[in-house]
Amino acid sequence: MNVIGTGLSGLVGSRVVELLSPAFSFEDLSLDTGVDITKVDIVVPRIESSTAAWVLHFAAKTDVDGAEHERELGAQSSSWIVNVKATEYIVAACKRSGKRLLYVSTDYVFDGTKDVYTEEDTPNPQGWYAVTKYEGEKRVAELEDKSLIIRIANPYRAQFATKPDFVAKIREKLAAGERILSPSDQVFVPTFIDDIAQAIRTLIEQNASGVYHVVGSAALSPFAAAKAVARTFGLDQSLVTPAPFTSYFAGRAPRPFRAALKNDKITKFGVRMATLDEGLKEIKRQLSLRAERE
Ligand SMILES: NC(=O)c1ccc[n+]([C@@H]2O[C@H](COP(=O)([O-])OP(=O)(O)OC[C@H]3O[C@@H](n4cnc5c(N)ncnc54)[C@H](OP(=O)(O)O)[C@@H]3O)[C@@H](O)[C@H]2O)c1
């Protein structure tokens, strides 16, 4: 199947391409292929003239703390221009050419005050990055039954040098013998990117629409997660030090305190979403296979 993709060089998009090719053939709309998605005259004709039935929109400005510094710029901020304005252009092109649109969103659209969040819960984004991602969601929802929004959280994979994920950062610090502070009262649902790829494949094959929480199957604290990383990779767990959420993130962009998203809706489609322990075990297996080959 031929699909159009934005953000395919990123942490999540590049792994999705690795896992879904060659079943899916990706038309890459990126700065490298001459497409800046914020340029309406460039992005719209590229989408409208394609024969692909689906657009997979991964591209975003993803620097959460960086976005906060430009909040006062509002619609002139680069996060708004990429996450909202460019999404508007993509939606308009999809509308005119009858394409389906998959948009990748975030657990940060929730304010983190509830114990668990389902797809029925109303977002209340706090940080500027989260505001722009939720505005993007609203634009995509205008496509009605041709809109598909997947919310992911703290995605991780075996290896991606360009932008290390949280697991890679923890591994690197612990391997260097550095002590790490980690919130012990916060809750999140880290998501194995390989599972996101399978979820996307399934949702596309079913021509699904609506909102899906495509997240890991275990909610835990970042402190417990860091301990799990240390345990799995034989690193020193005693270097992982608990810290309160409020002091850990002081002076940084607001984030949800409790972002325990439920994933029943996607797992009912038969997609298995790993717990962090399961994902880490699989990463270890993939890394040792790679090491054997080299
Ligand atoms: N990473 C997370 O923790 C996380 C958590 C929840 C949700 N998400 C969402 O998941 C999606 C993928 O995130 P990610 O971490 O994989 O992103 P990423 O690694 O930061 O990559 C961002 C991608 O967007 C592209 N891009 C940015 N501006 C562009 C423009 N003007 N024109 C064309 N392409 C542009 C980048 O292209 P270049 O490489 O050419 O710059 C890159 O491919 C995003 O929508 C993000 O909001 C991420």
Coordinates of C-alpha atoms and ligand atoms in Angstrom, one line a residue:
M1 CA 0.0 0.0 0.0
N2 CA 1.2 3.5 -0.9
V3 CA 1.0 6.0 1.9
I4 CA 2.3 9.6 2.4
G5 CA 4.3 10.3 5.5
T6 CA 5.5 13.4 7.3
G7 CA 8.2 13.3 10.0
L8 CA 9.6 10.0 8.8
S9 CA 13.1 10.9 9.8
G10 CA 12.0 11.3 13.5
L11 CA 12.3 9.0 16.5
V12 CA 8.9 7.4 15.9
G13 CA 8.4 7.8 12.2
S14 CA 11.7 6.3 11.1
R15 CA 11.1 3.1 13.1
V16 CA 7.5 2.8 11.7
V17 CA 9.1 3.0 8.2
E18 CA 11.6 0.3 9.1
L19 CA 8.9 -2.1 10.4
L20 CA 6.1 -1.5 7.9
S21 CA 8.2 -1.5 4.7
P22 CA 7.8 -3.1 2.3
A23 CA 4.1 -3.9 3.1
F24 CA 3.7 -0.1 3.0
S25 CA 5.5 2.1 0.5
F26 CA 6.1 5.5 2.0
E27 CA 6.1 8.8 0.0
D28 CA 8.3 10.9 2.2
L29 CA 7.3 14.6 2.6
S30 CA 10.2 16.1 4.4
L31 CA 12.7 18.9 4.4
D32 CA 15.1 16.5 2.8
T33 CA 12.7 15.8 -0.1
G34 CA 12.0 19.5 -0.5
V35 CA 8.8 19.7 1.5
D36 CA 8.5 22.1 4.3
I37 CA 5.0 21.3 5.7
T38 CA 4.6 24.9 6.8
K39 CA 4.7 26.0 3.2
V40 CA 1.1 25.8 2.0
D41 CA 2.0 26.1 -1.7
I42 CA 4.4 23.1 -1.4
V43 CA 2.7 20.7 0.9
V44 CA -0.9 21.0 -0.4
P45 CA -0.2 20.1 -4.1
R46 CA 2.1 17.3 -3.0
I47 CA -0.7 15.7 -1.1
E48 CA -3.5 16.4 -3.6
S49 CA -1.6 15.0 -6.5
S50 CA -0.7 11.7 -4.8
T51 CA -2.6 8.5 -5.4
A52 CA -2.1 7.4 -1.7
A53 CA -5.2 6.9 0.3
W54 CA -3.6 7.7 3.6
V55 CA -1.4 10.5 5.0
L56 CA 0.5 9.5 8.2
H57 CA 1.4 12.8 9.9
F58 CA 4.3 12.4 12.4
A59 CA 6.0 15.7 11.8
A60 CA 5.9 18.1 14.7
K61 CA 7.9 20.6 16.8
T62 CA 8.5 18.2 19.8
D63 CA 10.7 20.3 22.1
V64 CA 8.4 20.6 25.1
D65 CA 10.5 23.0 27.1
G66 CA 11.6 25.0 24.1
A67 CA 7.9 25.5 23.1
E68 CA 7.1 27.0 26.5
H69 CA 9.6 29.8 25.9
E70 CA 7.6 30.9 22.8
R71 CA 4.1 30.7 24.4
E72 CA 3.7 34.4 24.3
L73 CA 4.1 34.4 20.6
G74 CA 0.9 32.5 20.2
A75 CA 0.0 31.8 16.6
Q76 CA 3.4 33.3 15.5
S77 CA 5.3 30.7 17.6
S78 CA 7.2 28.0 15.6
S79 CA 5.3 25.3 17.6
W80 CA 2.0 26.7 16.5
I81 CA 3.1 27.1 12.9
V82 CA 4.3 23.5 12.6
N83 CA 1.9 21.7 14.9
V84 CA -1.3 23.6 14.1
K85 CA -0.9 25.7 10.9
A86 CA 0.8 22.9 8.9
T87 CA -1.7 20.4 10.2
E88 CA -4.4 22.7 8.9
Y89 CA -2.9 22.7 5.4
I90 CA -2.6 18.9 5.5
V91 CA -6.2 18.6 6.6
A92 CA -7.4 20.9 3.8
A93 CA -5.5 18.9 1.2
C94 CA -6.9 15.6 2.6
K95 CA -10.4 17.1 2.5
R96 CA -10.1 18.2 -1.1
S97 CA -8.6 14.9 -2.3
G98 CA -10.6 12.5 -0.1
K99 CA -7.6 11.1 1.8
R100 CA -7.6 9.6 5.3
L101 CA -5.3 11.3 7.8
L102 CA -3.5 9.7 10.8
Y103 CA -2.2 12.3 13.3
V104 CA 0.2 11.4 16.1
S105 CA -0.7 13.1 19.3
T106 CA 0.4 12.9 22.9
D107 CA -0.6 12.0 26.5
Y108 CA 0.3 15.6 27.3
V109 CA -3.1 16.8 26.0
F110 CA -4.4 15.8 29.5
D111 CA -3.9 17.9 32.6
G112 CA -2.9 14.8 34.7
T113 CA -5.4 15.4 37.5
K114 CA -7.4 12.1 37.0
D115 CA -6.3 8.6 37.9
V116 CA -6.8 7.2 34.4
Y117 CA -7.7 8.6 31.0
T118 CA -9.8 7.0 28.3
E119 CA -10.5 8.3 24.8
E120 CA -13.8 9.7 26.1
D121 CA -12.0 12.1 28.4
T122 CA -11.8 15.8 27.4
P123 CA -8.3 17.1 27.0
N124 CA -7.1 20.1 29.0
P125 CA -3.5 20.7 27.8
Q126 CA -1.3 22.8 30.1
G127 CA 2.0 23.3 28.4
W128 CA 2.3 25.2 25.1
Y129 CA 3.5 22.2 23.1
A130 CA 0.5 20.3 24.4
V131 CA -1.8 23.2 23.5
T132 CA -0.5 23.1 19.9
K133 CA -0.8 19.3 19.7
Y134 CA -4.4 19.4 20.9
E135 CA -5.3 22.3 18.5
G136 CA -3.8 20.0 15.8
E137 CA -6.1 17.2 16.9
K138 CA -9.1 19.5 16.6
R139 CA -8.2 20.4 13.0
V140 CA -7.8 16.7 12.2
A141 CA -11.1 15.8 13.7
E142 CA -12.8 18.0 11.1
L143 CA -12.2 15.2 8.6
E144 CA -14.7 13.1 10.6
D145 CA -14.7 9.5 9.5
K146 CA -11.5 10.1 7.6
S147 CA -9.7 11.3 10.8
L148 CA -7.6 9.0 13.0
I149 CA -5.8 10.4 16.0
I150 CA -3.4 8.2 18.0
R151 CA -2.1 9.4 21.3
I152 CA 1.3 8.0 22.3
A153 CA 3.4 8.5 25.4
N154 CA 7.2 8.5 26.0
P155 CA 8.0 6.4 23.0
Y156 CA 11.2 4.2 23.1
R157 CA 13.0 1.8 20.8
A158 CA 16.2 -0.2 20.6
Q159 CA 18.4 2.4 19.0
F160 CA 18.1 5.9 17.5
A161 CA 21.3 8.0 17.6
T162 CA 19.7 11.2 16.3
K163 CA 17.3 11.8 19.3
P164 CA 17.9 9.4 22.2
D165 CA 14.6 8.5 24.0
F166 CA 14.2 8.3 27.8
V167 CA 15.4 4.7 28.0
A168 CA 18.6 5.5 26.0
K169 CA 19.3 8.5 28.1
I170 CA 19.0 6.5 31.3
R171 CA 21.2 3.7 30.0
E172 CA 23.8 6.2 28.9
K173 CA 24.0 8.0 32.3
L174 CA 24.0 4.8 34.4
A175 CA 26.6 3.2 32.2
A176 CA 28.8 6.3 32.8
G177 CA 28.3 5.9 36.5
E178 CA 26.2 9.0 36.9
R179 CA 23.5 9.4 39.5
I180 CA 20.1 10.2 38.1
L181 CA 17.1 11.8 39.7
S182 CA 13.7 10.5 38.7
P183 CA 10.2 11.5 39.8
S184 CA 8.7 8.8 42.1
D185 CA 5.2 10.3 42.4
Q186 CA 4.5 10.9 38.7
V187 CA 2.7 8.3 36.5
F188 CA 3.2 7.7 32.8
V189 CA 2.8 4.9 30.3
P190 CA 6.0 4.4 28.2
T191 CA 5.3 3.0 24.8
F192 CA 7.4 0.6 22.7
I193 CA 7.6 2.1 19.2
D194 CA 7.5 -1.3 17.6
D195 CA 4.0 -1.7 19.0
I196 CA 3.0 1.7 17.7
A197 CA 4.0 0.5 14.2
Q198 CA 1.8 -2.6 14.5
A199 CA -1.1 -0.5 15.8
I200 CA -0.8 1.8 12.9
R201 CA -0.7 -1.1 10.5
T202 CA -3.8 -2.6 12.0
L203 CA -5.8 0.7 12.2
I204 CA -5.0 1.5 8.6
E205 CA -5.9 -2.0 7.4
Q206 CA -9.2 -1.6 9.1
N207 CA -9.8 2.0 7.8
A208 CA -10.3 3.0 11.4
S209 CA -11.2 6.5 12.5
G210 CA -11.6 8.4 15.8
V211 CA -9.2 8.6 18.7
Y212 CA -7.0 5.8 20.1
H213 CA -4.6 5.7 23.0
V214 CA -1.7 3.7 21.5
V215 CA 0.3 3.4 24.8
G216 CA 2.1 0.8 26.8
S217 CA 0.1 -1.6 29.0
A218 CA 1.6 -0.6 32.4
A219 CA 1.4 2.8 34.2
L220 CA 4.4 3.4 36.5
S221 CA 6.5 6.2 37.8
P222 CA 9.6 7.5 36.0
F223 CA 11.6 6.3 39.1
A224 CA 10.3 2.7 38.7
A225 CA 10.9 2.9 35.0
A226 CA 14.6 4.0 35.5
K227 CA 15.0 1.1 38.0
A228 CA 13.6 -1.3 35.4
V229 CA 16.0 0.0 32.8
A230 CA 18.9 -0.5 35.2
R231 CA 17.7 -4.0 36.2
T232 CA 17.2 -5.2 32.6
F233 CA 20.6 -3.9 31.4
G234 CA 22.6 -5.0 34.5
L235 CA 23.3 -1.4 35.5
D236 CA 23.6 0.0 39.0
Q237 CA 20.1 0.5 40.4
S238 CA 21.4 2.4 43.4
L239 CA 22.3 5.3 41.1
V240 CA 18.6 5.9 40.5
T241 CA 17.4 8.4 43.1
P242 CA 13.7 9.4 43.7
A243 CA 12.7 13.0 43.4
P244 CA 9.3 14.7 43.8
F245 CA 7.6 15.7 40.5
T246 CA 7.2 19.4 41.5
S247 CA 10.9 20.0 42.3
Y248 CA 12.1 17.8 39.4
F249 CA 10.2 19.8 36.8
A250 CA 10.5 23.2 38.5
G251 CA 11.0 26.0 36.0
R252 CA 10.2 23.8 33.1
A253 CA 7.0 23.4 30.9
P254 CA 4.0 22.0 32.8
R255 CA 3.4 18.3 32.3
P256 CA 0.7 16.0 33.4
F257 CA 1.3 14.6 36.9
R258 CA -0.7 11.4 36.4
A259 CA -0.9 10.4 32.7
A260 CA -2.2 6.9 33.0
L261 CA -3.9 6.5 29.6
K262 CA -5.9 3.3 29.1
N263 CA -5.3 1.3 25.9
D264 CA -8.3 -1.1 25.9
K265 CA -9.6 0.4 22.7
I266 CA -6.5 -0.5 20.6
T267 CA -5.8 -3.8 22.4
K268 CA -9.4 -4.9 21.5
F269 CA -8.2 -4.6 17.8
G270 CA -5.9 -7.5 18.7
V271 CA -2.8 -5.2 19.0
R272 CA -0.5 -6.2 21.9
M273 CA 1.0 -3.2 23.7
A274 CA 4.0 -4.2 25.8
T275 CA 4.6 -3.2 29.4
L276 CA 7.9 -1.4 30.0
D277 CA 9.5 -4.6 31.3
E278 CA 8.4 -6.5 28.1
G279 CA 9.6 -3.7 25.8
L280 CA 12.9 -3.5 27.6
K281 CA 13.4 -7.3 27.2
E282 CA 12.7 -7.1 23.5
I283 CA 15.1 -4.2 23.1
K284 CA 17.8 -6.2 24.8
R285 CA 17.1 -9.1 22.5
Q286 CA 17.2 -6.8 19.4
L287 CA 20.5 -5.2 20.5
S288 CA 22.2 -8.6 21.2
L289 CA 21.1 -9.9 17.8
R290 CA 22.5 -6.7 16.2
A291 CA 25.8 -7.1 18.1
E292 CA 26.1 -10.8 16.9
R293 CA 25.6 -9.7 13.3
E294 CA 28.3 -7.0 13.6
Ligands
LIG1 N1 8.9 11.8 21.3 C1 8.0 11.9 22.2 O1 8.3 11.8 23.4 C2 6.5 12.0 21.8 C3 5.5 11.7 22.8 C4 4.2 11.9 22.5 C5 3.8 12.2 21.2 N2 4.8 12.5 20.2 C6 4.4 12.8 18.9 O2 4.9 11.8 18.0 C7 5.2 12.4 16.7 C8 6.6 12.0 16.4 O3 7.5 12.4 17.4 P1 9.1 12.2 17.3 O4 9.6 12.2 18.7 O5 9.3 11.0 16.4 O6 9.5 13.5 16.5 P2 11.0 14.0 16.2 O7 12.0 12.9 16.4 O8 11.2 15.3 17.0 O9 10.9 14.3 14.7 C9 10.2 15.4 14.2 C10 10.0 15.2 12.7 O10 9.2 16.3 12.2 C11 9.9 16.8 11.0 N3 9.6 18.2 10.8 C12 9.6 19.2 11.7 N4 9.3 20.3 11.1 C13 9.1 20.1 9.8 C14 8.7 20.9 8.7 N5 8.5 22.2 8.8 N6 8.5 20.3 7.5 C15 8.7 19.0 7.4 N7 9.1 18.1 8.4 C16 9.2 18.7 9.6 C17 11.3 16.5 11.3 O11 12.1 16.6 10.1 P3 13.7 16.9 10.1 O12 14.3 15.6 10.7 O13 14.0 17.1 8.7 O14 13.8 18.1 11.0 C18 11.3 15.1 11.9 O15 11.2 14.1 10.9 C19 5.0 13.9 16.9 O16 3.8 14.3 16.3 C20 5.0 14.1 18.4 O17 4.2 15.3 18.8 C21 6.1 12.3 20.5

